[in-house]
Coordinates of C-alpha atoms in Angstrom, one line a residue:
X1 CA -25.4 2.5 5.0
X2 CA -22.4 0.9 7.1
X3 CA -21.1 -0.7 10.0
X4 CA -21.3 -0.5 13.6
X5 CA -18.3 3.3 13.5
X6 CA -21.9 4.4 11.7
X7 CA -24.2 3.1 13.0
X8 CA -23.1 3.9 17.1
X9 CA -23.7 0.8 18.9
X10 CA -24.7 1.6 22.5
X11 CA -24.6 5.2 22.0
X12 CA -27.8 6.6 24.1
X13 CA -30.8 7.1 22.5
X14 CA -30.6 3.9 20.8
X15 CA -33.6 3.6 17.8
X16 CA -32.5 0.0 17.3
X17 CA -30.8 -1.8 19.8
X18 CA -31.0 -5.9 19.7
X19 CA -30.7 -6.0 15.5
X20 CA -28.1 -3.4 14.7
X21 CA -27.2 -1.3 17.8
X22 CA -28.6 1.7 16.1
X23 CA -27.9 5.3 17.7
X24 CA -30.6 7.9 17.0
X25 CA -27.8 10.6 17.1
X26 CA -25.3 8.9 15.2
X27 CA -23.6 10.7 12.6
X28 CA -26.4 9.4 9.4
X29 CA -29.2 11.1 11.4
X30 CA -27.4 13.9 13.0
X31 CA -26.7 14.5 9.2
X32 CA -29.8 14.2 8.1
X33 CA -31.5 17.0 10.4
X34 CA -28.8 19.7 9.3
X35 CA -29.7 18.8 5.9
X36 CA -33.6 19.4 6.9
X37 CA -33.9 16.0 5.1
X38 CA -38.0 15.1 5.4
X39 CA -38.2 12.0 7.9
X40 CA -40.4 10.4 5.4
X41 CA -37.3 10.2 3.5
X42 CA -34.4 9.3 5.4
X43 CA -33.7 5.8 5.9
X44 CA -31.3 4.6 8.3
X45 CA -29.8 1.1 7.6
X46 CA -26.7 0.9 9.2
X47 CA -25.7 -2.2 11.4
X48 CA -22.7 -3.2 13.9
X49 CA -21.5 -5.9 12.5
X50 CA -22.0 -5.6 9.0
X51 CA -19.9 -6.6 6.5
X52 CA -20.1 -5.7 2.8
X53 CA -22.1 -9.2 1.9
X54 CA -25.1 -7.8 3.8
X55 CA -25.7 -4.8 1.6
X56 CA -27.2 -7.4 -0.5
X57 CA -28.0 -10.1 2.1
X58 CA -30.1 -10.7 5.0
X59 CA -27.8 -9.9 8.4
X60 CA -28.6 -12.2 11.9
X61 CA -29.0 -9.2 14.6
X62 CA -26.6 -8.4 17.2
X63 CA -28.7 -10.1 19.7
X64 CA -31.5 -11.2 17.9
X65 CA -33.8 -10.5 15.0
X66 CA -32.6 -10.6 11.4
X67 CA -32.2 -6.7 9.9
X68 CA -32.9 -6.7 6.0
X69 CA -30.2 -6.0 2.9
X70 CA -29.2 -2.4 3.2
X71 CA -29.2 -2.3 -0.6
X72 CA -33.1 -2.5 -0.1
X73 CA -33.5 1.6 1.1
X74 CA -32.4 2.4 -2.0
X75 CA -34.1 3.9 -4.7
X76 CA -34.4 5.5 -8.3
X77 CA -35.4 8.4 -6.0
X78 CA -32.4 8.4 -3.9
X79 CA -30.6 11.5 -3.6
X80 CA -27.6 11.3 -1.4
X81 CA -26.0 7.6 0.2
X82 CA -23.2 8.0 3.0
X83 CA -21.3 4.3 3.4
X84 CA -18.8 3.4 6.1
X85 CA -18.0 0.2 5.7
X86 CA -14.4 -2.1 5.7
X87 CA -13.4 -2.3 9.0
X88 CA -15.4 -5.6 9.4
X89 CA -14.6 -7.6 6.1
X90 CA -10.8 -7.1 7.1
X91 CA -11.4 -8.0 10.8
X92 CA -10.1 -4.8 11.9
X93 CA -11.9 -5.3 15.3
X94 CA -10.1 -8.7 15.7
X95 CA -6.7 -6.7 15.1
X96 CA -7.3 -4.5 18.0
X97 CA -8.3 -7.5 20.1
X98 CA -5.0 -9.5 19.4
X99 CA -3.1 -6.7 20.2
X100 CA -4.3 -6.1 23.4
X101 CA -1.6 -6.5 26.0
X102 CA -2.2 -5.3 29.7
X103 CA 1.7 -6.2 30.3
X104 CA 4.5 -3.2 29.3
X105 CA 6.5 -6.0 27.6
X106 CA 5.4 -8.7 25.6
X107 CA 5.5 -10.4 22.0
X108 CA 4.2 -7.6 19.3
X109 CA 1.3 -7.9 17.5
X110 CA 2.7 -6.6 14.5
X111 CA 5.5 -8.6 14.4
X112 CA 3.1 -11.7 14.4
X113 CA 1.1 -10.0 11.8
X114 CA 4.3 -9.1 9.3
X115 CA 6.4 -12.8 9.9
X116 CA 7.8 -13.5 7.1
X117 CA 8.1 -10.6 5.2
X118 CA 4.5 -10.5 4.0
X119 CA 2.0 -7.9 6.2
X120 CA -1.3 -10.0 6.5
X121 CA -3.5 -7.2 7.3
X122 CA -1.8 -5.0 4.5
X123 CA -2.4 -8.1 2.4
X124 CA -6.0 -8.4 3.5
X125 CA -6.9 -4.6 2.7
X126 CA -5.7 -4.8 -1.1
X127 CA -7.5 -8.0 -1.9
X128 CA -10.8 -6.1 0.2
X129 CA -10.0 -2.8 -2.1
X130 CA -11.9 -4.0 -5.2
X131 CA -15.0 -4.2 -3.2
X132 CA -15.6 -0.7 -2.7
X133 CA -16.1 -0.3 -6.3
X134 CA -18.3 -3.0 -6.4
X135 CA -20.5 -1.3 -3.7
X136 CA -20.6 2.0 -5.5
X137 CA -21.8 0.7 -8.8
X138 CA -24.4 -1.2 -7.3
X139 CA -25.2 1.7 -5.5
X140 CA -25.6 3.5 -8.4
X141 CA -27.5 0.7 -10.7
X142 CA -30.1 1.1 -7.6
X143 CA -30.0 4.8 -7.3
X144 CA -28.8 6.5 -10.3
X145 CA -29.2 10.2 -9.0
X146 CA -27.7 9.4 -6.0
X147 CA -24.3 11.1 -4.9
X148 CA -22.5 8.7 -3.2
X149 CA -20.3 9.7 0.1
X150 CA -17.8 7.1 1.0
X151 CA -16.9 7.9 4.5
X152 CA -13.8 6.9 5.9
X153 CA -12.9 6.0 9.0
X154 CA -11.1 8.3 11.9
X155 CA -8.0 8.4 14.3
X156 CA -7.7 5.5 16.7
X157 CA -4.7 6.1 18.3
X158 CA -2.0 9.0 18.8
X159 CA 1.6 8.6 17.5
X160 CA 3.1 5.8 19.7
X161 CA -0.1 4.8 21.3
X162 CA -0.8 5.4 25.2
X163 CA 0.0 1.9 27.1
X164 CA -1.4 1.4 29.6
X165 CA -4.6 3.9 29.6
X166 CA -5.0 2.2 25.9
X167 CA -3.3 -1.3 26.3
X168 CA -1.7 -1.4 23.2
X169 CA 1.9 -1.3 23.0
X170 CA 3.3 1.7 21.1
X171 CA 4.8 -0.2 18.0
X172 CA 0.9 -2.1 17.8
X173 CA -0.6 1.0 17.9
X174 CA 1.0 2.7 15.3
X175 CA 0.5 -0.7 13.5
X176 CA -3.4 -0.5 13.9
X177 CA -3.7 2.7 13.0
X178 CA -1.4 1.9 9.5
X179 CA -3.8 -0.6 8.6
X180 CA -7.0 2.1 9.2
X181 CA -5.1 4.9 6.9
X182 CA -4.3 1.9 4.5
X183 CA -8.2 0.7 4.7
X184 CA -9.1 4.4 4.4
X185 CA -6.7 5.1 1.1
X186 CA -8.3 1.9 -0.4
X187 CA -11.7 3.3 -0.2
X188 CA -10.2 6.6 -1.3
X189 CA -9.0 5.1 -4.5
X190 CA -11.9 3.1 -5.7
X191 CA -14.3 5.9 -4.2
X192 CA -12.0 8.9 -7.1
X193 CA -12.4 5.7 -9.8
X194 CA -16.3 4.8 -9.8
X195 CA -17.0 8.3 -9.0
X196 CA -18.2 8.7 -5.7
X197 CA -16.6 11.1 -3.3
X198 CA -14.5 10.1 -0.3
X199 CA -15.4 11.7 3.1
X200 CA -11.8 12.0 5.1
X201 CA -13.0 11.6 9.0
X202 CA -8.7 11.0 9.7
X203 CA -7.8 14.7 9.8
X204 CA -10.5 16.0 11.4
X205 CA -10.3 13.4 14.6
X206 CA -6.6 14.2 15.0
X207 CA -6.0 15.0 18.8
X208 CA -9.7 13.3 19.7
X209 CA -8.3 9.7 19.8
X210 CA -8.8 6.5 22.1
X211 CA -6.0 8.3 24.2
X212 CA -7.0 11.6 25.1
X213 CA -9.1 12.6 28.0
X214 CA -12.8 12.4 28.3
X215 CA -13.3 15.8 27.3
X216 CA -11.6 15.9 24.0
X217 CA -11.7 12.4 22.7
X218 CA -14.0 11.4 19.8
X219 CA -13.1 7.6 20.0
X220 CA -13.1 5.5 23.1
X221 CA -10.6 3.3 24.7
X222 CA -10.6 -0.6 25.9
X223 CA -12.1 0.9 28.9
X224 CA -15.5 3.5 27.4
X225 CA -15.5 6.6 29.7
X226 CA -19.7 7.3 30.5
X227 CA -19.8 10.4 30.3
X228 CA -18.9 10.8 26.8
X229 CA -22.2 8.6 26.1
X230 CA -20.2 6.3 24.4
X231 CA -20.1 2.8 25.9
X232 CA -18.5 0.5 23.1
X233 CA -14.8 -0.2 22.9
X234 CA -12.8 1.2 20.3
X235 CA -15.5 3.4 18.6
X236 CA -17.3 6.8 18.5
X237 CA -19.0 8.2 21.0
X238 CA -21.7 10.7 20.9
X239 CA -19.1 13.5 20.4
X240 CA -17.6 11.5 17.8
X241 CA -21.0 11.1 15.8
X242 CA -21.7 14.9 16.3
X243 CA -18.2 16.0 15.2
X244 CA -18.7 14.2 12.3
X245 CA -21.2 15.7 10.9
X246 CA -19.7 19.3 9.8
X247 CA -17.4 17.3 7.6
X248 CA -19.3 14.9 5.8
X249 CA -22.1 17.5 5.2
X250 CA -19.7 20.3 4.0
X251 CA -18.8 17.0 1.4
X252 CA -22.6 16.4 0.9
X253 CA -23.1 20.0 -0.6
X254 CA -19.9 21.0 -2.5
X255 CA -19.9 20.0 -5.5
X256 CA -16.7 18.0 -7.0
X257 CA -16.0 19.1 -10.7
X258 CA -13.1 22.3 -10.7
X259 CA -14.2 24.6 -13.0
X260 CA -12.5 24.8 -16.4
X261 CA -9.3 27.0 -16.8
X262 CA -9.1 27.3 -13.0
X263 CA -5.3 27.3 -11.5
X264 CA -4.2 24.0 -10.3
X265 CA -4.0 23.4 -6.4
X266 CA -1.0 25.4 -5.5
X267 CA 0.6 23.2 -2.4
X268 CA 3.5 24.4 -0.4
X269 CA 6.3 21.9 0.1
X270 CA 9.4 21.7 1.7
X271 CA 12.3 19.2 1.0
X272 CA 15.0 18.8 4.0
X273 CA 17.9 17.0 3.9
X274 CA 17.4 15.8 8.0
X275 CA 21.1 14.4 8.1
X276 CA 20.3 11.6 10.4
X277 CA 22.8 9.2 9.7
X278 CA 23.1 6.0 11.3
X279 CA 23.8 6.6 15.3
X280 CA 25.6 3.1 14.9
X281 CA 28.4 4.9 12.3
X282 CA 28.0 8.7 13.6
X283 CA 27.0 9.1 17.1
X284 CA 28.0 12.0 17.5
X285 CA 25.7 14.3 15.9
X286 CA 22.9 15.2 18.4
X287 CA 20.3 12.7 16.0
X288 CA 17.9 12.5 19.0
X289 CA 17.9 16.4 19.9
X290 CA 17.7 17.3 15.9
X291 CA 14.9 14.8 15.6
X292 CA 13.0 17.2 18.1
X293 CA 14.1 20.2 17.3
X294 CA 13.5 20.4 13.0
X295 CA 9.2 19.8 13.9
X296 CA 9.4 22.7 16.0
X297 CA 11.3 25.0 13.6
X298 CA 9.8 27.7 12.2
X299 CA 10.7 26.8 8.0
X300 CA 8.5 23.5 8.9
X301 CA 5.4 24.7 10.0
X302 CA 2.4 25.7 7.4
X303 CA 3.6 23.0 4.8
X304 CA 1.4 21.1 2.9
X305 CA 3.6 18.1 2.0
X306 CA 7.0 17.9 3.6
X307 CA 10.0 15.4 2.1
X308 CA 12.6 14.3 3.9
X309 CA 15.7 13.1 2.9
X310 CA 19.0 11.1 5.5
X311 CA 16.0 10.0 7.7
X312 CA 18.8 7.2 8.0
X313 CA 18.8 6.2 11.9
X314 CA 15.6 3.9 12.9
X315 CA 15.0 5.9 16.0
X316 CA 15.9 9.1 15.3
X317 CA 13.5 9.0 12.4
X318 CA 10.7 7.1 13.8
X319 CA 11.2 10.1 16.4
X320 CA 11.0 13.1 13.7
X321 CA 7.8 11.8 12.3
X322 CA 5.8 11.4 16.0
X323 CA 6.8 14.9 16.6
X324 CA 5.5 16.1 13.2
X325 CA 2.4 13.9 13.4
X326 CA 0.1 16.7 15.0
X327 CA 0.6 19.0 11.7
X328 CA 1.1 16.0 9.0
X329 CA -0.7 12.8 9.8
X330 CA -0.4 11.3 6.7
X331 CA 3.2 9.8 6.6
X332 CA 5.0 7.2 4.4
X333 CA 7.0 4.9 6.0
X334 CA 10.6 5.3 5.4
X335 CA 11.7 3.9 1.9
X336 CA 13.8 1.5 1.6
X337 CA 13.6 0.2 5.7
X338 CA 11.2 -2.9 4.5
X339 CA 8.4 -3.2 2.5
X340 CA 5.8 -3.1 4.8
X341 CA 3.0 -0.4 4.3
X342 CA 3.5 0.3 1.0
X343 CA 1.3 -0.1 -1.8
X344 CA 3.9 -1.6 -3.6
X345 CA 7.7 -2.1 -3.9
X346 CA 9.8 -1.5 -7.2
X347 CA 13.3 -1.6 -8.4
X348 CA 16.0 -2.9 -6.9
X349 CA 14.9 -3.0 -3.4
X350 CA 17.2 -5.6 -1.2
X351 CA 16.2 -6.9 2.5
X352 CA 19.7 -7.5 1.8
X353 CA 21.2 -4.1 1.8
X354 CA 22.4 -2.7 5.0
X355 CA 20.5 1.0 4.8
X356 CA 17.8 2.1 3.6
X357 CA 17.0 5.0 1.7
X358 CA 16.3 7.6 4.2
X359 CA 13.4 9.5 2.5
X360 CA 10.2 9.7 3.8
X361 CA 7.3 12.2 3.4
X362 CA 4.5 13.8 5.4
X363 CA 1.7 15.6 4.3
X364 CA -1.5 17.7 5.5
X365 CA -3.8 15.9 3.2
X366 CA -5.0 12.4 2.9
X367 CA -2.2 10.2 1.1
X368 CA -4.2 7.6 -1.7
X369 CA -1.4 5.5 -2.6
X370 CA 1.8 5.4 -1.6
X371 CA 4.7 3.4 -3.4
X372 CA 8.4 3.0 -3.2
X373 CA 11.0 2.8 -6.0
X374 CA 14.9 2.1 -5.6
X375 CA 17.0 2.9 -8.1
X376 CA 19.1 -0.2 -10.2
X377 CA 22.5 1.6 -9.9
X378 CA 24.6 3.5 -7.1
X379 CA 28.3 3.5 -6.7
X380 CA 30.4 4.6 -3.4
X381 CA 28.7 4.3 -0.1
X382 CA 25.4 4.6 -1.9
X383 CA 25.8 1.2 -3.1
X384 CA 25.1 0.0 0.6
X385 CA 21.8 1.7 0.7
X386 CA 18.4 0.8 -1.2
X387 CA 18.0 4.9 -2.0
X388 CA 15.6 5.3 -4.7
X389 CA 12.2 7.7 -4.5
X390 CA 8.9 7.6 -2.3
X391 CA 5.4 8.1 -5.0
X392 CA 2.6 9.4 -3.6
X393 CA -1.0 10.5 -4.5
X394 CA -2.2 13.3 -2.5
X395 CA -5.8 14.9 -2.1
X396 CA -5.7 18.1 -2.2
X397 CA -8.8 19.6 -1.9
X398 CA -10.7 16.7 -3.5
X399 CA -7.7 17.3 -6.3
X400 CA -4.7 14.7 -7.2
X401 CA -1.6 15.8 -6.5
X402 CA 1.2 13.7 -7.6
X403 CA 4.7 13.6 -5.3
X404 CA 7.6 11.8 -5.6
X405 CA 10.3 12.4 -2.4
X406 CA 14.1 11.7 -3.7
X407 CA 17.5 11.4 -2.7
X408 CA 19.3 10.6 -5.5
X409 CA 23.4 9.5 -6.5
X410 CA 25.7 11.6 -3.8
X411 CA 29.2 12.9 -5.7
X412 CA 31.6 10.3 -4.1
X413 CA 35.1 10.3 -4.5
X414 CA 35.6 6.7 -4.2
X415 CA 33.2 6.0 -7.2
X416 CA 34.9 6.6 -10.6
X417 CA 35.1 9.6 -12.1
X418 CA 32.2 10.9 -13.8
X419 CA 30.4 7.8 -12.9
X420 CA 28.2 9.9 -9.9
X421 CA 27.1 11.5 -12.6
X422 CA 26.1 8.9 -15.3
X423 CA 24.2 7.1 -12.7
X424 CA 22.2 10.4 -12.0
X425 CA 21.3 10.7 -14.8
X426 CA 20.2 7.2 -15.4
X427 CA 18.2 7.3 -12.3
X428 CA 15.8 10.7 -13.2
X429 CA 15.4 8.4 -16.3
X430 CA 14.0 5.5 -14.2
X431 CA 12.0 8.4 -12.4
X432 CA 10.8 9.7 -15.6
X433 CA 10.0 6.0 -17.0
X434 CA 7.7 5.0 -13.6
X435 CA 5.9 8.4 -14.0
X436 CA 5.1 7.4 -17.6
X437 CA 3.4 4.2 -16.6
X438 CA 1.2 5.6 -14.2
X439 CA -0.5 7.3 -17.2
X440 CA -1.3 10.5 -15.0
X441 CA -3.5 13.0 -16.5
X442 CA -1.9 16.2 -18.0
X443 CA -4.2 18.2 -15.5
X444 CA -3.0 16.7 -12.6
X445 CA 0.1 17.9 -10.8
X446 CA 3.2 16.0 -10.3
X447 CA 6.0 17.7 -8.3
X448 CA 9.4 15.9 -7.8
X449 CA 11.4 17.2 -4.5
X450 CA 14.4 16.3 -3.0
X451 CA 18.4 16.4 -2.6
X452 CA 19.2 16.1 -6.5
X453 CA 22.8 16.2 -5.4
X454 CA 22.8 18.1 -8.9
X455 CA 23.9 21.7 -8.0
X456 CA 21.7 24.3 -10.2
X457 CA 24.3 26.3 -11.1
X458 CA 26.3 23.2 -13.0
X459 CA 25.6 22.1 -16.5
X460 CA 24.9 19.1 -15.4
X461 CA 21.4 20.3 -14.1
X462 CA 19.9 21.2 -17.5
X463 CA 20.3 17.2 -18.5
X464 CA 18.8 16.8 -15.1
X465 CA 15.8 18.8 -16.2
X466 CA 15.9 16.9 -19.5
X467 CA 16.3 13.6 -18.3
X468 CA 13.5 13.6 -15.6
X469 CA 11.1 15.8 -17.7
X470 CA 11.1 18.9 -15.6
X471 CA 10.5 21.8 -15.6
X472 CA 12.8 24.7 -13.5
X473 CA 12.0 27.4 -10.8
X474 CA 12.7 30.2 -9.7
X475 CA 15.1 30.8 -6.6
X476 CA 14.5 33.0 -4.1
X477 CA 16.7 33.3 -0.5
X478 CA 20.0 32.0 0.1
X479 CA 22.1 31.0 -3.0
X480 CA 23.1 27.7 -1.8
X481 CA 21.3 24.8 0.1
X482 CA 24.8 23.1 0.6
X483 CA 26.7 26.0 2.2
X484 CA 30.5 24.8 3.8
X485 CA 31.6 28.1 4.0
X486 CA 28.2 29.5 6.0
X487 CA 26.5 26.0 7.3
X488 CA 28.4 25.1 11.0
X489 CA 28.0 21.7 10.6
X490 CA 28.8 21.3 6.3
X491 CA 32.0 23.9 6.9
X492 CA 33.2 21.1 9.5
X493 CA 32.4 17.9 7.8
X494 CA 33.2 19.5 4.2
X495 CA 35.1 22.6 4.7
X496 CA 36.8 22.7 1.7
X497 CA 34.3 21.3 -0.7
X498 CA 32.3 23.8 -3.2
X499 CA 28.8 26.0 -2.0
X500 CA 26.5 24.2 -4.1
X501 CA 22.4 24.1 -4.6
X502 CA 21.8 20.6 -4.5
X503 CA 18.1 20.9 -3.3
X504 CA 15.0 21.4 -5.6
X505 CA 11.2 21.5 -5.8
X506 CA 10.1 20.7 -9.4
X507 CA 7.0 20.1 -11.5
X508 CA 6.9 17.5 -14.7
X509 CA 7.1 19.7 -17.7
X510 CA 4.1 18.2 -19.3
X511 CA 2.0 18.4 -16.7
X512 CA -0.4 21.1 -14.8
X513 CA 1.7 23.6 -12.7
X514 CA 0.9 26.9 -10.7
X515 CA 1.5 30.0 -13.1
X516 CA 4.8 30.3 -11.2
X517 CA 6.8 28.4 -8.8
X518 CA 9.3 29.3 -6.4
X519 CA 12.0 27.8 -4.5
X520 CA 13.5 29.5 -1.7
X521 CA 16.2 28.2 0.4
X522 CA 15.5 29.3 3.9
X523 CA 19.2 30.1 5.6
X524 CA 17.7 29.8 9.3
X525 CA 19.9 29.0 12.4
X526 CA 18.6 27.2 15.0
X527 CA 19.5 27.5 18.8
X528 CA 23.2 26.4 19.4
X529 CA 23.7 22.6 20.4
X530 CA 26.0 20.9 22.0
X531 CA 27.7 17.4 21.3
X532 CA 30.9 16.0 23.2
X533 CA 33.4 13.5 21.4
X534 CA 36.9 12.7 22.6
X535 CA 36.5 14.6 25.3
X536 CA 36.2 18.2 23.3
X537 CA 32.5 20.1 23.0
X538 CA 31.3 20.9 19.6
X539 CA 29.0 23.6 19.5
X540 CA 26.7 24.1 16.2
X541 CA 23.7 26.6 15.4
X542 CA 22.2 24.5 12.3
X543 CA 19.7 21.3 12.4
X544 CA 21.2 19.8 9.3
X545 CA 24.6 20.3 7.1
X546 CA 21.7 21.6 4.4
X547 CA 18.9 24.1 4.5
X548 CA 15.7 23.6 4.0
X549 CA 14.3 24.6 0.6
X550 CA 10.5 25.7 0.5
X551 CA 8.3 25.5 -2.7
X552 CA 5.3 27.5 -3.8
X553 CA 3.6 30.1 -5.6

């Protein structure tokens, strides 16, 4: 069942051509023969064009004929149902259409699409969200042994787009391919509630988009390359369908339930404290080189989830995630910038405020939901930022894992005294109350990670632990993440403020966690940089005034 990224409209053999634009070797048949499924059996009913209402109405071909209710193939003895559907009831072909721009220049299609504030396609995809469960339960009434495969959809476009072989500026493109992660986590989430399972095509397709060559991509351009056998804009070609199938029938055969008493997922994550401040305050600090260099450091490779904290400066940060988008894909925007592309916004967030809040996070695995959350109380500079926390639901594996990314109150000496403190503490309370309400199950994982600004040798960190609910770690590696007597840049900025371990990796106390968990500060130099200011060279062999801290078992 699906629509026409399914189905593989003028993909050569075609079994159905004026109706539906059927492939014979689209990824539903392809699947079917390497699960030696009897012909008798298999039933094809996808069709480009459809939209969720045809599952259980009549659809008016592509050219002509009328192709029957795909709900009508099923039966009580169906055995396995793979849907991709959702790009049409959002118009997701119509988004790619009105940001089409042959020029270099031009008005953005996003910004037309987020006026206002409110993100029409983002608004679109959450009201469309509650139909996916719909579809699975009547799925199910129809086929009750059925599992049920919800496929998502794959990569469209590369990190900054490729204008002009793709004619999409570079800001739209990353925009279209927001709204097909968003429409893919929707499907995610109602897929893990009615109990279906979802089938992530995203990871799998990255480095085969609409911009790569005619060897390697999976997805065509405005402009369909022949021999790929793929001749229809903006979707799959033959390779596409092929490559699909590994995935979706590696999904089709495992089977979902973890067995009982078996150790949680056990996910590697580093927290980095980027320092990329504002290149309108600080301009000196070699953002754009640092924002190349941290992807390409050793410490940052082989993470599951990564969270990054002073992702401050627009460009610099917009730069760090492109060059980290090859080994983590899924990516949050940063918190605090706006409210566009989150699931939701909570707190005291402020269009208002001059910063933002500089975390972000990127991860390996498909991101479900994705929220930010700024704190109701700062003092000092922090008061002039909307710094708070980043939630996320991960998929492991097929398993939850819950993350929250946070930069929490920095020890200021023009806020009062003790007061950086209080406010700490209040906010891991906050932290702790939003975790509450989400109600997570005690067998899922939920790992907090970030600049705590709470060193761990300090009694303050014990209320820390007892005011967020979590539970410590043990350290491993260099004893201090905030180093100004070892760091080159924190000895320069800070050199006679304490060595202090102000970054952490943490599970919630009450909930399921590795049998052990380590956090290891990684003391790594980097190659030495260069910046010039007043007419005198600084020299430096760190990325950041911190070092990175890695978690895991």
């Amino acid at each position: 069942m699906g629509d026409s990224f399914s189905a593989g409209p003028l993909v050569l053999p075609q079994s159905e051509l004026l109706t539906c634009a059927r492939s014979s070797v689209n990824y539903p048949a392809l699947l079917a023969e390497r699960l030696n499924v009897d012909t008798a059996r298999f039933r094809d009913v996808t069709c480009s064009s459809a939209r969720t209402e045809d599952f259980a109405n009549s659809q008016p071909g592509n050219v002509s004929g009328t192709a029957a209710p795909q709900y009508d193939a099923l039966s009580k003895d169906t055995t396995l149902v793979t849907v991709g559907i959702g790009g049409n009831d959002i118009g997701l072909v119509g988004l790619v259409q009105a940001c089409t721009n042959f020029l270099s220049s031009g008005a953005s299609c996003k910004d037309r699409f987020t006026e206002g504030g409110v993100d029409q396609y983002a608004k679109k995809i959450d009201s469309f969200a509650s139909t996916y469960g719909t579809v699975i339960e009547k799925i199910r009434e129809r086929a009750p042994r059925a599992r049920i495969l919800m496929v998502g959809y794959p990569t469209g476009f590369k990190p900054g787009g490729c204008h002009p072989f793709v004619p999409i500026l570079g800001e739209d493109a990353d925009y279209v391919q927001a709204n097909m992660d968003r429409l893919n986590r929707r499907m995610a989430e109602q897929a893990d509630s009615h109990g279906a399972t979802y089938v992530d095509l995203r990871t799998p397709s990255i480095g085969h988009d609409a911009c790569r060559p005619a060897s390697t991509k999976w997805i065509e351009g405005l402009f369909p390359s022949v021999v790929n056998n793929g001749f229809a804009p903006f979707h799959p070609n033959a390779e596409g369908m092929s490559q699909a199938v590994p995935t979706v029938a590696e999904a089709a055969v495992t089977t979902a339930p973890t067995a009982p008493g078996a150790d949680p997922p056990n996910p590697k994550v580093l927290t980095y404290n980027s320092f990329l401040l504002s290149k309108a305050l600080y301009p000196n600090w070699g953002q754009d080189h640092r924002a190349k260099e941290i992807p390409a450091a050793s410490f940052y490779q082989g993470n599951d989830v990564v969270v990054v904290q002073e992702a401050f400066d627009n460009s610099a940060s917009e730069a760090l995630k492109s060059n980290s988008a090859a080994q983590y894909p899924y990516q949050t925007p940063v918190m605090g910038r706006s409210t566009s592309g989150w699931d939701a916004t909570s707190g005291a967030y402020s269009s208002l405020t001059p910063e933002d809040g500089g975390v972000t996070m990127l991860s390996k695995w498909p991101v479900l939901r994705q929220e930010q959350y700024v704190y109701k109380e700062a003092c000092g500079a922090d008061s002039q930022a909307n710094k708070g926390f980043v939630y996320a639901v991960l998929s492991v594996n097929g398993a939850k894992v819950h993350v929250v990314g946070t930069h929490a109150q920095a020890t200021d000496p023009s806020c009062a005294t003790g007061e950086p403190a209080r406010i700490r503490s209040t906010q891991f309370k906050e932290m702790d109350a939003f975790l509450d309400g989400k109600d997570i199950p005690a067998d899922e994982q939920v790992i907090v990670a970030g600049d705590f600004n709470v060193d761990s040798h300090s009694d303050e960190y014990a209320k820390v632990l007892a005011d967020g609910g979590l539970a410590d770690a043990t350290r491993t590696g260099h004893p201090y993440s905030f180093d100004t007597q070892d760091n080159s840049i924190a000895s320069e900025r800070y050199p006679t403020d304490p060595r202090e371990n102000l970054d952490h990796v943490l599970h919630r106390a009450d909930h399921a966690r590795p049998s052990a968990w380590t956090n290891e500060v990684v003391r790594q130099r980097s190659a030495p940089w260069s910046v010039t200011s007043g007419g005198k060279v600084y020299t430096y062999t760190d990325l950041s005034d911190h070092y990175p801290v890695v978690a895991g078992r």
